[in-house]
Amino acid sequence: MRFFEMLLIVFNIFLFGWFIFAKNKSQRQLLIGFGISAIITLLHGVIEGMRWQMIPAYTMTVVPLVILASRLKSKPEERVAIKASSVKRITLTALAVIYSSVAVALPLILPVFTFEKPTGSYKIGTVTYDWRDNQREETLTPESGDKRELMVQIWYPADATAEGEGVKYHSNADVFAKAYGSMMNLPKLLFTTFGYVKTHAIENARISNQESTYPVLIFSHGFSGHKNQNTFQIEQLVSHGYIVVGIDHTYNSMVSVFPDGRVANLISDDSDSVAQLNQTNEIWVEDAKFVLDQVEKLAKADPDHRFTGRMDMQNIGMFGHSFGGAATTQMVMEDSRIKAAINMDGVPYGKRSISVGGLKKPFMMMTADESTDNSDFGGFIETIMTKNNDAAHNKNYWMKFKNMTHYGFSDSHLLSPLYEKLEGVDIREAHRLINDYSLDFFNHYIKQQPFKLLEQTIGDHPKFTLQTN
């Protein structure tokens, strides 16, 4: 709950109780109290933005004013009668308790959540691109001649003097709220909270000169996800000196919004077969290769002069969630530019089989305990852990999270604490573990730094089990 939201609710509940129970309260005192409530409401609206979850709290500001106004118009003998009515007072008290509970519960159940402050020394900058691959036809639309077009967001270490407000999690909040609602068959209103969430990234900030170049990590979201669905993880990596490139896989993402206002909604096929999913995976792999090509161009000659000579294209990693994890696994085998990768709960799809030759590169698998109950998934992980031709230099790791869900690897569970209650997941703790071990893995295999966690914590732990080959 945001500061002025909390202040407004607490003050209004106190004011409401005082209005009902206090004796010898003057009209002047009442007007001052309700005036303060109105000022807090105004500050909340201007600074934080008003939202529907706070309607009961807003009403707590207005209704007592109406009651006060009616009392001012009533005759003295009528006021005495009102005071003498114990039944009316009990009824009013009960309604006040119920209403106050609702006013508190709604903002808590659907809070404007915040991302934890990244632990690295770098501030975070971000910029977004609209890239069209003129060499590929768009196969997911009926129109012939369409070319594959992708929205891409890049996060990078920003200069220490960079100032500005963190960009919104979703700049097109209404479009995304509608997309969330449509995907989950729930009212759009439940997802408007995302529109108030802000990140730590400053748009178009100057890149930091603390290091001459920064290694690059590619991020691929889950099916029906979006390029910034792992902001909790992306910001942490960037704060420690990485450039992260997030891809929206158009028509397979929740929704893609292009600069000219065009909206590409999710196209889902309920009859998806393994063959179809393998074909879709290939499209995602080609997306990643194309984006890497574009990133190489930026590194050589950025028209905005931001990334020219600042990207370490000799040290590139990749990570992905779910279907994006599957695309990441394929990229490790297909693209020599990828040096190391992390797959977060992604089942095996794609044209290349891991069982033939292994991965031959450092690889980390993160899974939820519920996912590995699937025998096919378990077999896939077993293959990863055994098929590596050079385990001395290219080790594989498997980190199995206990009491974890598939979507716990993304930002989605931050929407409401109900997820944690229903699923039994401590999502903040899970995110910290994901961040710590992702950073340690990439620091070693991309930045050539000594391990601080991975090799030191092999074995079983209360929150996870870690294995290596």
mmCIF file with all atom_site columns, C-alpha atoms in Angstrom, residues 173-353:
data_model
loop_
_atom_site.group_PDB
_atom_site.id
_atom_site.type_symbol
_atom_site.label_atom_id
_atom_site.label_alt_id
_atom_site.label_comp_id
_atom_site.label_asym_id
_atom_site.label_entity_id
_atom_site.label_seq_id
_atom_site.pdbx_PDB_ins_code
_atom_site.Cartn_x
_atom_site.Cartn_y
_atom_site.Cartn_z
_atom_site.occupancy
_atom_site.B_iso_or_equiv
_atom_site.pdbx_formal_charge
_atom_site.auth_seq_id
_atom_site.auth_comp_id
_atom_site.auth_asym_id
_atom_site.auth_atom_id
_atom_site.pdbx_PDB_model_num
ATOM 1   C CA . ALA A 1 173 ? -1.694  0.311   -18.838 1.00 0.00 ? 173 ALA A CA 1
ATOM 2   C CA . ASP A 1 174 ? -5.205  0.108   -20.276 1.00 0.00 ? 174 ASP A CA 1
ATOM 3   C CA . VAL A 1 175 ? -4.116  -2.153  -23.139 1.00 0.00 ? 175 VAL A CA 1
ATOM 4   C CA . PHE A 1 176 ? -2.276  -4.486  -20.786 1.00 0.00 ? 176 PHE A CA 1
ATOM 5   C CA . ALA A 1 177 ? -5.111  -4.562  -18.243 1.00 0.00 ? 177 ALA A CA 1
ATOM 6   C CA . LYS A 1 178 ? -7.446  -5.653  -21.022 1.00 0.00 ? 178 LYS A CA 1
ATOM 7   C CA . ALA A 1 179 ? -4.936  -8.269  -22.200 1.00 0.00 ? 179 ALA A CA 1
ATOM 8   C CA . TYR A 1 180 ? -4.454  -9.665  -18.672 1.00 0.00 ? 180 TYR A CA 1
ATOM 9   C CA . GLY A 1 181 ? -8.214  -9.873  -18.198 1.00 0.00 ? 181 GLY A CA 1
ATOM 10  C CA . SER A 1 182 ? -8.780  -11.544 -21.553 1.00 0.00 ? 182 SER A CA 1
ATOM 11  C CA . MET A 1 183 ? -6.027  -14.102 -20.997 1.00 0.00 ? 183 MET A CA 1
ATOM 12  C CA . MET A 1 184 ? -7.212  -15.037 -17.496 1.00 0.00 ? 184 MET A CA 1
ATOM 13  C CA . ASN A 1 185 ? -10.968 -14.659 -18.136 1.00 0.00 ? 185 ASN A CA 1
ATOM 14  C CA . LEU A 1 186 ? -11.231 -12.135 -15.331 1.00 0.00 ? 186 LEU A CA 1
ATOM 15  C CA . PRO A 1 187 ? -12.484 -8.529  -15.212 1.00 0.00 ? 187 PRO A CA 1
ATOM 16  C CA . LYS A 1 188 ? -10.077 -5.989  -16.646 1.00 0.00 ? 188 LYS A CA 1
ATOM 17  C CA . LEU A 1 189 ? -10.459 -3.877  -13.491 1.00 0.00 ? 189 LEU A CA 1
ATOM 18  C CA . LEU A 1 190 ? -8.483  -6.418  -11.474 1.00 0.00 ? 190 LEU A CA 1
ATOM 19  C CA . PHE A 1 191 ? -5.345  -5.614  -13.466 1.00 0.00 ? 191 PHE A CA 1
ATOM 20  C CA . THR A 1 192 ? -5.452  -1.816  -13.628 1.00 0.00 ? 192 THR A CA 1
ATOM 21  C CA . THR A 1 193 ? -3.057  -1.778  -10.656 1.00 0.00 ? 193 THR A CA 1
ATOM 22  C CA . PHE A 1 194 ? -0.187  -2.584  -13.052 1.00 0.00 ? 194 PHE A CA 1
ATOM 23  C CA . GLY A 1 195 ? -0.607  0.907   -14.492 1.00 0.00 ? 195 GLY A CA 1
ATOM 24  C CA . TYR A 1 196 ? 0.574   2.512   -11.249 1.00 0.00 ? 196 TYR A CA 1
ATOM 25  C CA . VAL A 1 197 ? 3.626   0.301   -10.729 1.00 0.00 ? 197 VAL A CA 1
ATOM 26  C CA . LYS A 1 198 ? 6.956   1.980   -11.385 1.00 0.00 ? 198 LYS A CA 1
ATOM 27  C CA . THR A 1 199 ? 10.384  0.494   -11.979 1.00 0.00 ? 199 THR A CA 1
ATOM 28  C CA . HIS A 1 200 ? 13.877  1.719   -11.102 1.00 0.00 ? 200 HIS A CA 1
ATOM 29  C CA . ALA A 1 201 ? 14.800  2.334   -14.758 1.00 0.00 ? 201 ALA A CA 1
ATOM 30  C CA . ILE A 1 202 ? 15.246  5.870   -16.080 1.00 0.00 ? 202 ILE A CA 1
ATOM 31  C CA . GLU A 1 203 ? 14.293  6.324   -19.721 1.00 0.00 ? 203 GLU A CA 1
ATOM 32  C CA . ASN A 1 204 ? 17.085  7.398   -22.098 1.00 0.00 ? 204 ASN A CA 1
ATOM 33  C CA . ALA A 1 205 ? 19.568  7.895   -19.259 1.00 0.00 ? 205 ALA A CA 1
ATOM 34  C CA . ARG A 1 206 ? 23.220  8.299   -20.175 1.00 0.00 ? 206 ARG A CA 1
ATOM 35  C CA . ILE A 1 207 ? 25.159  5.031   -20.059 1.00 0.00 ? 207 ILE A CA 1
ATOM 36  C CA . SER A 1 208 ? 27.716  4.700   -17.271 1.00 0.00 ? 208 SER A CA 1
ATOM 37  C CA . ASN A 1 209 ? 31.391  5.257   -18.029 1.00 0.00 ? 209 ASN A CA 1
ATOM 38  C CA . GLN A 1 210 ? 32.514  3.235   -15.043 1.00 0.00 ? 210 GLN A CA 1
ATOM 39  C CA . GLU A 1 211 ? 33.421  0.356   -17.389 1.00 0.00 ? 211 GLU A CA 1
ATOM 40  C CA . SER A 1 212 ? 34.418  0.604   -21.025 1.00 0.00 ? 212 SER A CA 1
ATOM 41  C CA . THR A 1 213 ? 32.060  -2.182  -22.107 1.00 0.00 ? 213 THR A CA 1
ATOM 42  C CA . TYR A 1 214 ? 29.304  -4.272  -20.550 1.00 0.00 ? 214 TYR A CA 1
ATOM 43  C CA . PRO A 1 215 ? 28.408  -7.891  -21.352 1.00 0.00 ? 215 PRO A CA 1
ATOM 44  C CA . VAL A 1 216 ? 25.009  -8.544  -22.922 1.00 0.00 ? 216 VAL A CA 1
ATOM 45  C CA . LEU A 1 217 ? 22.223  -10.866 -21.772 1.00 0.00 ? 217 LEU A CA 1
ATOM 46  C CA . ILE A 1 218 ? 19.185  -11.718 -23.908 1.00 0.00 ? 218 ILE A CA 1
ATOM 47  C CA . PHE A 1 219 ? 15.850  -12.357 -22.173 1.00 0.00 ? 219 PHE A CA 1
ATOM 48  C CA . SER A 1 220 ? 12.975  -14.386 -23.652 1.00 0.00 ? 220 SER A CA 1
ATOM 49  C CA . HIS A 1 221 ? 9.597   -14.332 -21.880 1.00 0.00 ? 221 HIS A CA 1
ATOM 50  C CA . GLY A 1 222 ? 7.137   -17.186 -21.403 1.00 0.00 ? 222 GLY A CA 1
ATOM 51  C CA . PHE A 1 223 ? 4.291   -17.937 -23.787 1.00 0.00 ? 223 PHE A CA 1
ATOM 52  C CA . SER A 1 224 ? 1.698   -15.143 -23.285 1.00 0.00 ? 224 SER A CA 1
ATOM 53  C CA . GLY A 1 225 ? 4.274   -13.224 -21.235 1.00 0.00 ? 225 GLY A CA 1
ATOM 54  C CA . HIS A 1 226 ? 5.994   -9.968  -22.180 1.00 0.00 ? 226 HIS A CA 1
ATOM 55  C CA . LYS A 1 227 ? 9.486   -8.537  -22.535 1.00 0.00 ? 227 LYS A CA 1
ATOM 56  C CA . ASN A 1 228 ? 9.602   -6.992  -19.042 1.00 0.00 ? 228 ASN A CA 1
ATOM 57  C CA . GLN A 1 229 ? 7.783   -9.779  -17.147 1.00 0.00 ? 229 GLN A CA 1
ATOM 58  C CA . ASN A 1 230 ? 10.982  -10.455 -15.149 1.00 0.00 ? 230 ASN A CA 1
ATOM 59  C CA . THR A 1 231 ? 11.749  -6.891  -14.120 1.00 0.00 ? 231 THR A CA 1
ATOM 60  C CA . PHE A 1 232 ? 12.658  -8.124  -10.628 1.00 0.00 ? 232 PHE A CA 1
ATOM 61  C CA . GLN A 1 233 ? 15.531  -10.100 -12.176 1.00 0.00 ? 233 GLN A CA 1
ATOM 62  C CA . ILE A 1 234 ? 16.484  -7.819  -15.045 1.00 0.00 ? 234 ILE A CA 1
ATOM 63  C CA . GLU A 1 235 ? 17.027  -4.774  -12.838 1.00 0.00 ? 235 GLU A CA 1
ATOM 64  C CA . GLN A 1 236 ? 19.196  -6.764  -10.442 1.00 0.00 ? 236 GLN A CA 1
ATOM 65  C CA . LEU A 1 237 ? 21.456  -7.988  -13.259 1.00 0.00 ? 237 LEU A CA 1
ATOM 66  C CA . VAL A 1 238 ? 21.743  -4.522  -14.801 1.00 0.00 ? 238 VAL A CA 1
ATOM 67  C CA . SER A 1 239 ? 22.621  -2.956  -11.451 1.00 0.00 ? 239 SER A CA 1
ATOM 68  C CA . HIS A 1 240 ? 25.630  -5.306  -11.368 1.00 0.00 ? 240 HIS A CA 1
ATOM 69  C CA . GLY A 1 241 ? 26.948  -4.282  -14.766 1.00 0.00 ? 241 GLY A CA 1
ATOM 70  C CA . TYR A 1 242 ? 25.023  -6.140  -17.491 1.00 0.00 ? 242 TYR A CA 1
ATOM 71  C CA . ILE A 1 243 ? 23.100  -4.912  -20.503 1.00 0.00 ? 243 ILE A CA 1
ATOM 72  C CA . VAL A 1 244 ? 19.849  -6.879  -20.760 1.00 0.00 ? 244 VAL A CA 1
ATOM 73  C CA . VAL A 1 245 ? 17.824  -7.107  -23.971 1.00 0.00 ? 245 VAL A CA 1
ATOM 74  C CA . GLY A 1 246 ? 14.179  -8.173  -23.580 1.00 0.00 ? 246 GLY A CA 1
ATOM 75  C CA . ILE A 1 247 ? 12.188  -9.421  -26.590 1.00 0.00 ? 247 ILE A CA 1
ATOM 76  C CA . ASP A 1 248 ? 8.436   -9.315  -27.152 1.00 0.00 ? 248 ASP A CA 1
ATOM 77  C CA . HIS A 1 249 ? 7.698   -12.363 -29.314 1.00 0.00 ? 249 HIS A CA 1
ATOM 78  C CA . THR A 1 250 ? 4.880   -10.772 -31.279 1.00 0.00 ? 250 THR A CA 1
ATOM 79  C CA . TYR A 1 251 ? 1.494   -12.583 -31.291 1.00 0.00 ? 251 TYR A CA 1
ATOM 80  C CA . ASN A 1 252 ? 2.862   -15.052 -28.732 1.00 0.00 ? 252 ASN A CA 1
ATOM 81  C CA . SER A 1 253 ? 3.354   -12.332 -26.128 1.00 0.00 ? 253 SER A CA 1
ATOM 82  C CA . MET A 1 254 ? 0.446   -11.147 -24.015 1.00 0.00 ? 254 MET A CA 1
ATOM 83  C CA . VAL A 1 255 ? 0.260   -8.036  -26.171 1.00 0.00 ? 255 VAL A CA 1
ATOM 84  C CA . SER A 1 256 ? 2.721   -5.919  -28.144 1.00 0.00 ? 256 SER A CA 1
ATOM 85  C CA . VAL A 1 257 ? 2.154   -2.183  -28.532 1.00 0.00 ? 257 VAL A CA 1
ATOM 86  C CA . PHE A 1 258 ? 4.036   -0.453  -31.354 1.00 0.00 ? 258 PHE A CA 1
ATOM 87  C CA . PRO A 1 259 ? 5.047   3.236   -31.359 1.00 0.00 ? 259 PRO A CA 1
ATOM 88  C CA . ASP A 1 260 ? 2.393   4.173   -33.929 1.00 0.00 ? 260 ASP A CA 1
ATOM 89  C CA . GLY A 1 261 ? -0.366  2.771   -31.686 1.00 0.00 ? 261 GLY A CA 1
ATOM 90  C CA . ARG A 1 262 ? -0.849  -0.593  -33.384 1.00 0.00 ? 262 ARG A CA 1
ATOM 91  C CA . VAL A 1 263 ? -1.670  -3.401  -30.964 1.00 0.00 ? 263 VAL A CA 1
ATOM 92  C CA . ALA A 1 264 ? -0.708  -7.030  -31.639 1.00 0.00 ? 264 ALA A CA 1
ATOM 93  C CA . ASN A 1 265 ? -2.746  -9.260  -29.352 1.00 0.00 ? 265 ASN A CA 1
ATOM 94  C CA . LEU A 1 266 ? -1.957  -12.811 -28.341 1.00 0.00 ? 266 LEU A CA 1
ATOM 95  C CA . ILE A 1 267 ? -2.885  -15.430 -30.927 1.00 0.00 ? 267 ILE A CA 1
ATOM 96  C CA . SER A 1 268 ? -3.403  -18.737 -29.170 1.00 0.00 ? 268 SER A CA 1
ATOM 97  C CA . ASP A 1 269 ? -4.143  -22.099 -30.703 1.00 0.00 ? 269 ASP A CA 1
ATOM 98  C CA . ASP A 1 270 ? -5.944  -24.492 -28.375 1.00 0.00 ? 270 ASP A CA 1
ATOM 99  C CA . SER A 1 271 ? -4.981  -27.378 -30.612 1.00 0.00 ? 271 SER A CA 1
ATOM 100 C CA . ASP A 1 272 ? -1.234  -26.807 -30.202 1.00 0.00 ? 272 ASP A CA 1
ATOM 101 C CA . SER A 1 273 ? 0.583   -30.090 -30.814 1.00 0.00 ? 273 SER A CA 1
ATOM 102 C CA . VAL A 1 274 ? 4.208   -30.850 -30.047 1.00 0.00 ? 274 VAL A CA 1
ATOM 103 C CA . ALA A 1 275 ? 4.978   -30.339 -33.744 1.00 0.00 ? 275 ALA A CA 1
ATOM 104 C CA . GLN A 1 276 ? 3.279   -26.931 -33.692 1.00 0.00 ? 276 GLN A CA 1
ATOM 105 C CA . LEU A 1 277 ? 5.078   -25.909 -30.520 1.00 0.00 ? 277 LEU A CA 1
ATOM 106 C CA . ASN A 1 278 ? 8.401   -26.977 -32.009 1.00 0.00 ? 278 ASN A CA 1
ATOM 107 C CA . GLN A 1 279 ? 7.634   -24.794 -35.016 1.00 0.00 ? 279 GLN A CA 1
ATOM 108 C CA . THR A 1 280 ? 6.733   -21.839 -32.782 1.00 0.00 ? 280 THR A CA 1
ATOM 109 C CA . ASN A 1 281 ? 9.941   -22.400 -30.850 1.00 0.00 ? 281 ASN A CA 1
ATOM 110 C CA . GLU A 1 282 ? 11.871  -22.098 -34.080 1.00 0.00 ? 282 GLU A CA 1
ATOM 111 C CA . ILE A 1 283 ? 10.233  -18.712 -34.721 1.00 0.00 ? 283 ILE A CA 1
ATOM 112 C CA . TRP A 1 284 ? 11.336  -17.561 -31.266 1.00 0.00 ? 284 TRP A CA 1
ATOM 113 C CA . VAL A 1 285 ? 14.885  -18.767 -31.882 1.00 0.00 ? 285 VAL A CA 1
ATOM 114 C CA . GLU A 1 286 ? 14.945  -16.805 -35.134 1.00 0.00 ? 286 GLU A CA 1
ATOM 115 C CA . ASP A 1 287 ? 13.616  -13.784 -33.193 1.00 0.00 ? 287 ASP A CA 1
ATOM 116 C CA . ALA A 1 288 ? 16.523  -14.060 -30.762 1.00 0.00 ? 288 ALA A CA 1
ATOM 117 C CA . LYS A 1 289 ? 19.074  -14.404 -33.580 1.00 0.00 ? 289 LYS A CA 1
ATOM 118 C CA . PHE A 1 290 ? 17.636  -11.374 -35.371 1.00 0.00 ? 290 PHE A CA 1
ATOM 119 C CA . VAL A 1 291 ? 17.665  -9.302  -32.190 1.00 0.00 ? 291 VAL A CA 1
ATOM 120 C CA . LEU A 1 292 ? 21.278  -10.284 -31.578 1.00 0.00 ? 292 LEU A CA 1
ATOM 121 C CA . ASP A 1 293 ? 22.096  -9.142  -35.117 1.00 0.00 ? 293 ASP A CA 1
ATOM 122 C CA . GLN A 1 294 ? 20.481  -5.762  -34.379 1.00 0.00 ? 294 GLN A CA 1
ATOM 123 C CA . VAL A 1 295 ? 22.322  -5.494  -31.078 1.00 0.00 ? 295 VAL A CA 1
ATOM 124 C CA . GLU A 1 296 ? 25.601  -6.088  -32.921 1.00 0.00 ? 296 GLU A CA 1
ATOM 125 C CA . LYS A 1 297 ? 24.737  -3.185  -35.210 1.00 0.00 ? 297 LYS A CA 1
ATOM 126 C CA . LEU A 1 298 ? 24.058  -0.950  -32.190 1.00 0.00 ? 298 LEU A CA 1
ATOM 127 C CA . ALA A 1 299 ? 27.394  -1.972  -30.686 1.00 0.00 ? 299 ALA A CA 1
ATOM 128 C CA . LYS A 1 300 ? 29.174  -0.937  -33.877 1.00 0.00 ? 300 LYS A CA 1
ATOM 129 C CA . ALA A 1 301 ? 27.253  2.240   -34.734 1.00 0.00 ? 301 ALA A CA 1
ATOM 130 C CA . ASP A 1 302 ? 24.339  3.315   -32.577 1.00 0.00 ? 302 ASP A CA 1
ATOM 131 C CA . PRO A 1 303 ? 22.473  6.225   -34.270 1.00 0.00 ? 303 PRO A CA 1
ATOM 132 C CA . ASP A 1 304 ? 21.866  7.642   -30.778 1.00 0.00 ? 304 ASP A CA 1
ATOM 133 C CA . HIS A 1 305 ? 25.563  7.164   -29.846 1.00 0.00 ? 305 HIS A CA 1
ATOM 134 C CA . ARG A 1 306 ? 24.606  5.364   -26.648 1.00 0.00 ? 306 ARG A CA 1
ATOM 135 C CA . PHE A 1 307 ? 25.816  1.823   -27.243 1.00 0.00 ? 307 PHE A CA 1
ATOM 136 C CA . THR A 1 308 ? 28.550  2.371   -29.840 1.00 0.00 ? 308 THR A CA 1
ATOM 137 C CA . GLY A 1 309 ? 31.616  0.522   -28.572 1.00 0.00 ? 309 GLY A CA 1
ATOM 138 C CA . ARG A 1 310 ? 29.965  -0.056  -25.183 1.00 0.00 ? 310 ARG A CA 1
ATOM 139 C CA . MET A 1 311 ? 28.625  -3.603  -25.608 1.00 0.00 ? 311 MET A CA 1
ATOM 140 C CA . ASP A 1 312 ? 30.923  -6.551  -24.992 1.00 0.00 ? 312 ASP A CA 1
ATOM 141 C CA . MET A 1 313 ? 29.772  -8.757  -27.852 1.00 0.00 ? 313 MET A CA 1
ATOM 142 C CA . GLN A 1 314 ? 32.358  -11.418 -27.017 1.00 0.00 ? 314 GLN A CA 1
ATOM 143 C CA . ASN A 1 315 ? 30.551  -12.218 -23.778 1.00 0.00 ? 315 ASN A CA 1
ATOM 144 C CA . ILE A 1 316 ? 26.847  -12.820 -24.345 1.00 0.00 ? 316 ILE A CA 1
ATOM 145 C CA . GLY A 1 317 ? 24.468  -14.884 -22.228 1.00 0.00 ? 317 GLY A CA 1
ATOM 146 C CA . MET A 1 318 ? 20.774  -15.653 -22.403 1.00 0.00 ? 318 MET A CA 1
ATOM 147 C CA . PHE A 1 319 ? 17.980  -16.504 -19.982 1.00 0.00 ? 319 PHE A CA 1
ATOM 148 C CA . GLY A 1 320 ? 14.307  -17.242 -20.405 1.00 0.00 ? 320 GLY A CA 1
ATOM 149 C CA . HIS A 1 321 ? 11.184  -18.357 -18.600 1.00 0.00 ? 321 HIS A CA 1
ATOM 150 C CA . SER A 1 322 ? 8.914   -21.240 -19.639 1.00 0.00 ? 322 SER A CA 1
ATOM 151 C CA . PHE A 1 323 ? 8.636   -21.271 -23.447 1.00 0.00 ? 323 PHE A CA 1
ATOM 152 C CA . GLY A 1 324 ? 11.348  -18.609 -23.479 1.00 0.00 ? 324 GLY A CA 1
ATOM 153 C CA . GLY A 1 325 ? 13.474  -21.041 -21.484 1.00 0.00 ? 325 GLY A CA 1
ATOM 154 C CA . ALA A 1 326 ? 12.967  -23.616 -24.221 1.00 0.00 ? 326 ALA A CA 1
ATOM 155 C CA . ALA A 1 327 ? 14.032  -21.038 -26.837 1.00 0.00 ? 327 ALA A CA 1
ATOM 156 C CA . THR A 1 328 ? 17.073  -20.247 -24.692 1.00 0.00 ? 328 THR A CA 1
ATOM 157 C CA . THR A 1 329 ? 18.048  -23.938 -24.633 1.00 0.00 ? 329 THR A CA 1
ATOM 158 C CA . GLN A 1 330 ? 17.866  -24.090 -28.414 1.00 0.00 ? 330 GLN A CA 1
ATOM 159 C CA . MET A 1 331 ? 19.888  -20.881 -28.764 1.00 0.00 ? 331 MET A CA 1
ATOM 160 C CA . VAL A 1 332 ? 22.700  -22.365 -26.671 1.00 0.00 ? 332 VAL A CA 1
ATOM 161 C CA . MET A 1 333 ? 22.995  -25.203 -29.173 1.00 0.00 ? 333 MET A CA 1
ATOM 162 C CA . GLU A 1 334 ? 22.422  -23.188 -32.357 1.00 0.00 ? 334 GLU A CA 1
ATOM 163 C CA . ASP A 1 335 ? 24.077  -19.790 -31.891 1.00 0.00 ? 335 ASP A CA 1
ATOM 164 C CA . SER A 1 336 ? 27.809  -19.658 -31.175 1.00 0.00 ? 336 SER A CA 1
ATOM 165 C CA . ARG A 1 337 ? 27.454  -16.117 -29.802 1.00 0.00 ? 337 ARG A CA 1
ATOM 166 C CA . ILE A 1 338 ? 25.670  -17.392 -26.683 1.00 0.00 ? 338 ILE A CA 1
ATOM 167 C CA . LYS A 1 339 ? 28.316  -18.399 -24.129 1.00 0.00 ? 339 LYS A CA 1
ATOM 168 C CA . ALA A 1 340 ? 26.107  -19.456 -21.192 1.00 0.00 ? 340 ALA A CA 1
ATOM 169 C CA . ALA A 1 341 ? 22.392  -19.662 -20.423 1.00 0.00 ? 341 ALA A CA 1
ATOM 170 C CA . ILE A 1 342 ? 19.692  -20.141 -17.797 1.00 0.00 ? 342 ILE A CA 1
ATOM 171 C CA . ASN A 1 343 ? 16.364  -21.885 -18.439 1.00 0.00 ? 343 ASN A CA 1
ATOM 172 C CA . MET A 1 344 ? 13.690  -21.101 -15.828 1.00 0.00 ? 344 MET A CA 1
ATOM 173 C CA . ASP A 1 345 ? 11.070  -23.848 -15.801 1.00 0.00 ? 345 ASP A CA 1
ATOM 174 C CA . GLY A 1 346 ? 10.991  -24.281 -19.572 1.00 0.00 ? 346 GLY A CA 1
ATOM 175 C CA . VAL A 1 347 ? 9.958   -27.668 -20.947 1.00 0.00 ? 347 VAL A CA 1
ATOM 176 C CA . PRO A 1 348 ? 11.867  -29.057 -23.964 1.00 0.00 ? 348 PRO A CA 1
ATOM 177 C CA . TYR A 1 349 ? 10.618  -27.803 -27.325 1.00 0.00 ? 349 TYR A CA 1
ATOM 178 C CA . GLY A 1 350 ? 12.619  -27.207 -30.486 1.00 0.00 ? 350 GLY A CA 1
ATOM 179 C CA . LYS A 1 351 ? 14.150  -28.950 -33.460 1.00 0.00 ? 351 LYS A CA 1
ATOM 180 C CA . ARG A 1 352 ? 17.489  -29.850 -31.846 1.00 0.00 ? 352 ARG A CA 1
ATOM 181 C CA . SER A 1 353 ? 17.704  -32.709 -29.372 1.00 0.00 ? 353 SER A CA 1
#
